[in-house]
Amino acid sequence: MKILHTSDWHVGKVLKGRSRTEEHIAVLAQVVAIAREERPDLVIVAGDLYDTAAPTPEATRLVTRALSALRGTGAAVVAIGGNHDNGAALDALRPWAEAAGITLRGSVRDSAAEHVLTGTTGGGERWRLVALPFLSQRYAVRAVEMYELSAAEAVQTYADHMGRLFAKLTEDFGEPGVVNLITAHLTVVGARTGGGERDAHTVMNYAVPASVFPTGTHYVALGHLHRAQQVLGPCHVRYSGSPLAIDFGEEENSPSVAVVTVGADQAARVRDVPVTAAVGLRTVRGTLEQLAALPVTDDWLRVYVRETPRAGLREEVQDLLPRALEVRVDPEMLPTADARKRAAQRAGRSPRELFGDYLDSVGHADDGVRELFDELMEEASR
């Protein structure tokens, strides 16, 4: 069978105040085009369909249309909730999804069987998919108790609970002649983060070893980390990565989807298919003169400007580089800790004198700022 594995769409993302809706439309259209060309039997979307738990109607329309278009290619479509998604809201869409032939699992349900899906490809290959949405630590404990496993001990870790859940959900993975699959939204020990994930859910307290996935699994389709990568484990464990760079911490990523060929008696083979429709993210550095000499591109820019801090510097940079979404003074141009300490120790001086010392310490020579400070001081003292 053939699988198209994608995740971490983050529809609704706003980057430094700039909507990325048009980029998401183009990116998801390209993902659908890849599905039409590759003709997978199954499409897996491994969480974080949205960037926020309260998506706008526009974001909801885009996600539901993308899922419908993927289903329109003839593939079975399964999507799970991620840590950015509102699991209950995704579950509220289940009647629509089921009518459209799409399987949504936003949050963990009372019955373990709800998370074990089965199907048969047009070629007669049987498959079984364990679909587990993102679980916070407290809900991992609840899920263990809900499925009537052994009592959850307070000292047990998140990884312990997740391991027990997967053991329960994969009890039938020993059946011959079936492609056994898992999709989940979590952090696996040894994987590299991609830059845009929510830190609280990538720390070691939330990381699980790859050994939680049984050896009888043919392919594990993961979401949460935005860098496409395979993780060493007892079976084929892979993150598809995000199909677009979510923020400037991901500018070195290569957005893609994973196309997987696997059989009950055939090991998984994976190709990463590039997704190129999004606008690039790029970091540049230099003086105003050097920045003015940069070639014009459509990339969104993060700029570290090598100039002493002064009023209006951001505007000067953005006049030169209209695509600059983030402008910072290069750290090398900022005052040292010793300089800041000396300035703070100057006691017995007037506010104007202290402010003047501060401006001198950072090399700020704009007299207009001093005059504005005087006006504000006069206004405040009335």
PDB file of N, CA and C in Angstrom, residues 294-335:
ATOM      1  N   LEU A 294      21.540  44.291  -0.627  1.00  0.00           N
ATOM      2  CA  LEU A 294      21.040  42.921  -0.752  1.00  0.00           C
ATOM      3  C   LEU A 294      20.129  42.798  -1.971  1.00  0.00           C
ATOM      4  N   PRO A 295      20.165  41.654  -2.650  1.00  0.00           N
ATOM      5  CA  PRO A 295      19.243  41.440  -3.775  1.00  0.00           C
ATOM      6  C   PRO A 295      17.804  41.369  -3.302  1.00  0.00           C
ATOM      7  N   VAL A 296      16.888  41.842  -4.115  1.00  0.00           N
ATOM      8  CA  VAL A 296      15.470  41.843  -3.772  1.00  0.00           C
ATOM      9  C   VAL A 296      14.898  40.437  -4.005  1.00  0.00           C
ATOM     10  N   THR A 297      14.227  39.893  -2.984  1.00  0.00           N
ATOM     11  CA  THR A 297      13.565  38.587  -3.105  1.00  0.00           C
ATOM     12  C   THR A 297      12.176  38.691  -2.481  1.00  0.00           C
ATOM     13  N   ASP A 298      11.398  37.607  -2.620  1.00  0.00           N
ATOM     14  CA  ASP A 298      10.071  37.558  -2.005  1.00  0.00           C
ATOM     15  C   ASP A 298      10.107  36.985  -0.595  1.00  0.00           C
ATOM     16  N   ASP A 299      11.298  36.611  -0.101  1.00  0.00           N
ATOM     17  CA  ASP A 299      11.400  36.004   1.219  1.00  0.00           C
ATOM     18  C   ASP A 299      10.955  36.975   2.302  1.00  0.00           C
ATOM     19  N   TRP A 300      10.354  36.412   3.371  1.00  0.00           N
ATOM     20  CA  TRP A 300      10.149  37.184   4.583  1.00  0.00           C
ATOM     21  C   TRP A 300      11.482  37.243   5.323  1.00  0.00           C
ATOM     22  N   LEU A 301      11.808  38.389   5.894  1.00  0.00           N
ATOM     23  CA  LEU A 301      13.146  38.593   6.448  1.00  0.00           C
ATOM     24  C   LEU A 301      13.123  38.849   7.956  1.00  0.00           C
ATOM     25  N   ARG A 302      14.121  38.295   8.624  1.00  0.00           N
ATOM     26  CA  ARG A 302      14.484  38.695   9.982  1.00  0.00           C
ATOM     27  C   ARG A 302      15.827  39.398   9.858  1.00  0.00           C
ATOM     28  N   VAL A 303      15.909  40.630  10.344  1.00  0.00           N
ATOM     29  CA  VAL A 303      17.085  41.467  10.114  1.00  0.00           C
ATOM     30  C   VAL A 303      17.786  41.766  11.433  1.00  0.00           C
ATOM     31  N   TYR A 304      19.087  41.492  11.482  1.00  0.00           N
ATOM     32  CA  TYR A 304      19.946  41.943  12.569  1.00  0.00           C
ATOM     33  C   TYR A 304      20.793  43.084  12.011  1.00  0.00           C
ATOM     34  N   VAL A 305      20.483  44.290  12.451  1.00  0.00           N
ATOM     35  CA  VAL A 305      21.145  45.459  11.875  1.00  0.00           C
ATOM     36  C   VAL A 305      22.350  45.856  12.728  1.00  0.00           C
ATOM     37  N   ARG A 306      23.471  46.058  12.062  1.00  0.00           N
ATOM     38  CA  ARG A 306      24.720  46.414  12.742  1.00  0.00           C
ATOM     39  C   ARG A 306      24.870  47.931  12.809  1.00  0.00           C
ATOM     40  N   GLU A 307      24.004  48.547  13.588  1.00  0.00           N
ATOM     41  CA  GLU A 307      24.042  49.992  13.813  1.00  0.00           C
ATOM     42  C   GLU A 307      23.795  50.238  15.296  1.00  0.00           C
ATOM     43  N   THR A 308      24.307  51.362  15.803  1.00  0.00           N
ATOM     44  CA  THR A 308      24.018  51.696  17.187  1.00  0.00           C
ATOM     45  C   THR A 308      22.531  51.999  17.327  1.00  0.00           C
ATOM     46  N   PRO A 309      21.929  51.612  18.440  1.00  0.00           N
ATOM     47  CA  PRO A 309      20.489  51.833  18.607  1.00  0.00           C
ATOM     48  C   PRO A 309      20.143  53.316  18.547  1.00  0.00           C
ATOM     49  N   ARG A 310      19.049  53.621  17.881  1.00  0.00           N
ATOM     50  CA  ARG A 310      18.573  55.003  17.814  1.00  0.00           C
ATOM     51  C   ARG A 310      17.109  55.001  17.398  1.00  0.00           C
ATOM     52  N   ALA A 311      16.464  56.088  17.697  1.00  0.00           N
ATOM     53  CA  ALA A 311      15.063  56.216  17.326  1.00  0.00           C
ATOM     54  C   ALA A 311      14.923  56.177  15.811  1.00  0.00           C
ATOM     55  N   GLY A 312      13.934  55.422  15.330  1.00  0.00           N
ATOM     56  CA  GLY A 312      13.660  55.367  13.899  1.00  0.00           C
ATOM     57  C   GLY A 312      14.485  54.361  13.125  1.00  0.00           C
ATOM     58  N   LEU A 313      15.351  53.601  13.824  1.00  0.00           N
ATOM     59  CA  LEU A 313      16.205  52.652  13.104  1.00  0.00           C
ATOM     60  C   LEU A 313      15.367  51.562  12.441  1.00  0.00           C
ATOM     61  N   ARG A 314      14.358  51.057  13.151  1.00  0.00           N
ATOM     62  CA  ARG A 314      13.499  50.024  12.569  1.00  0.00           C
ATOM     63  C   ARG A 314      12.864  50.522  11.264  1.00  0.00           C
ATOM     64  N   GLU A 315      12.357  51.742  11.292  1.00  0.00           N
ATOM     65  CA  GLU A 315      11.705  52.294  10.099  1.00  0.00           C
ATOM     66  C   GLU A 315      12.692  52.450   8.945  1.00  0.00           C
ATOM     67  N   GLU A 316      13.936  52.834   9.265  1.00  0.00           N
ATOM     68  CA  GLU A 316      14.957  52.956   8.211  1.00  0.00           C
ATOM     69  C   GLU A 316      15.201  51.599   7.549  1.00  0.00           C
ATOM     70  N   VAL A 317      15.277  50.548   8.371  1.00  0.00           N
ATOM     71  CA  VAL A 317      15.506  49.207   7.821  1.00  0.00           C
ATOM     72  C   VAL A 317      14.323  48.780   6.960  1.00  0.00           C
ATOM     73  N   GLN A 318      13.115  49.016   7.442  1.00  0.00           N
ATOM     74  CA  GLN A 318      11.937  48.582   6.691  1.00  0.00           C
ATOM     75  C   GLN A 318      11.725  49.397   5.416  1.00  0.00           C
ATOM     76  N   ASP A 319      12.236  50.635   5.387  1.00  0.00           N
ATOM     77  CA  ASP A 319      12.211  51.389   4.130  1.00  0.00           C
ATOM     78  C   ASP A 319      13.119  50.739   3.098  1.00  0.00           C
ATOM     79  N   LEU A 320      14.261  50.210   3.577  1.00  0.00           N
ATOM     80  CA  LEU A 320      15.190  49.532   2.664  1.00  0.00           C
ATOM     81  C   LEU A 320      14.689  48.138   2.283  1.00  0.00           C
ATOM     82  N   LEU A 321      14.095  47.441   3.272  1.00  0.00           N
ATOM     83  CA  LEU A 321      13.686  46.050   3.073  1.00  0.00           C
ATOM     84  C   LEU A 321      12.222  45.914   3.474  1.00  0.00           C
ATOM     85  N   PRO A 322      11.298  46.189   2.576  1.00  0.00           N
ATOM     86  CA  PRO A 322       9.864  46.121   2.913  1.00  0.00           C
ATOM     87  C   PRO A 322       9.413  44.738   3.364  1.00  0.00           C
ATOM     88  N   ARG A 323      10.176  43.682   3.043  1.00  0.00           N
ATOM     89  CA  ARG A 323       9.792  42.327   3.442  1.00  0.00           C
ATOM     90  C   ARG A 323      10.320  41.966   4.832  1.00  0.00           C
ATOM     91  N   ALA A 324      10.911  42.930   5.532  1.00  0.00           N
ATOM     92  CA  ALA A 324      11.441  42.675   6.875  1.00  0.00           C
ATOM     93  C   ALA A 324      10.292  42.634   7.881  1.00  0.00           C
ATOM     94  N   LEU A 325      10.059  41.470   8.461  1.00  0.00           N
ATOM     95  CA  LEU A 325       9.010  41.326   9.461  1.00  0.00           C
ATOM     96  C   LEU A 325       9.538  41.514  10.873  1.00  0.00           C
ATOM     97  N   GLU A 326      10.822  41.271  11.065  1.00  0.00           N
ATOM     98  CA  GLU A 326      11.424  41.373  12.391  1.00  0.00           C
ATOM     99  C   GLU A 326      12.749  42.102  12.250  1.00  0.00           C
ATOM    100  N   VAL A 327      12.934  43.168  13.018  1.00  0.00           N
ATOM    101  CA  VAL A 327      14.169  43.955  12.970  1.00  0.00           C
ATOM    102  C   VAL A 327      14.741  44.026  14.376  1.00  0.00           C
ATOM    103  N   ARG A 328      15.987  43.602  14.507  1.00  0.00           N
ATOM    104  CA  ARG A 328      16.662  43.651  15.807  1.00  0.00           C
ATOM    105  C   ARG A 328      18.040  44.269  15.623  1.00  0.00           C
ATOM    106  N   VAL A 329      18.504  44.926  16.672  1.00  0.00           N
ATOM    107  CA  VAL A 329      19.889  45.385  16.679  1.00  0.00           C
ATOM    108  C   VAL A 329      20.779  44.173  16.916  1.00  0.00           C
ATOM    109  N   ASP A 330      21.833  44.042  16.120  1.00  0.00           N
ATOM    110  CA  ASP A 330      22.758  42.920  16.300  1.00  0.00           C
ATOM    111  C   ASP A 330      23.277  42.927  17.732  1.00  0.00           C
ATOM    112  N   PRO A 331      23.267  41.777  18.420  1.00  0.00           N
ATOM    113  CA  PRO A 331      23.723  41.732  19.822  1.00  0.00           C
ATOM    114  C   PRO A 331      25.110  42.319  20.025  1.00  0.00           C
ATOM    115  N   GLU A 332      25.969  42.256  19.010  1.00  0.00           N
ATOM    116  CA  GLU A 332      27.313  42.807  19.150  1.00  0.00           C
ATOM    117  C   GLU A 332      27.297  44.327  19.305  1.00  0.00           C
ATOM    118  N   MET A 333      26.191  44.961  18.903  1.00  0.00           N
ATOM    119  CA  MET A 333      26.092  46.414  18.971  1.00  0.00           C
ATOM    120  C   MET A 333      25.477  46.888  20.285  1.00  0.00           C
ATOM    121  N   LEU A 334      25.003  45.965  21.113  1.00  0.00           N
ATOM    122  CA  LEU A 334      24.360  46.335  22.372  1.00  0.00           C
ATOM    123  C   LEU A 334      25.404  46.537  23.463  1.00  0.00           C
ATOM    124  N   PRO A 335      25.105  47.353  24.469  1.00  0.00           N
ATOM    125  CA  PRO A 335      26.078  47.608  25.530  1.00  0.00           C
ATOM    126  C   PRO A 335      26.378  46.348  26.327  1.00  0.00           C
TER     127      PRO A 335
END
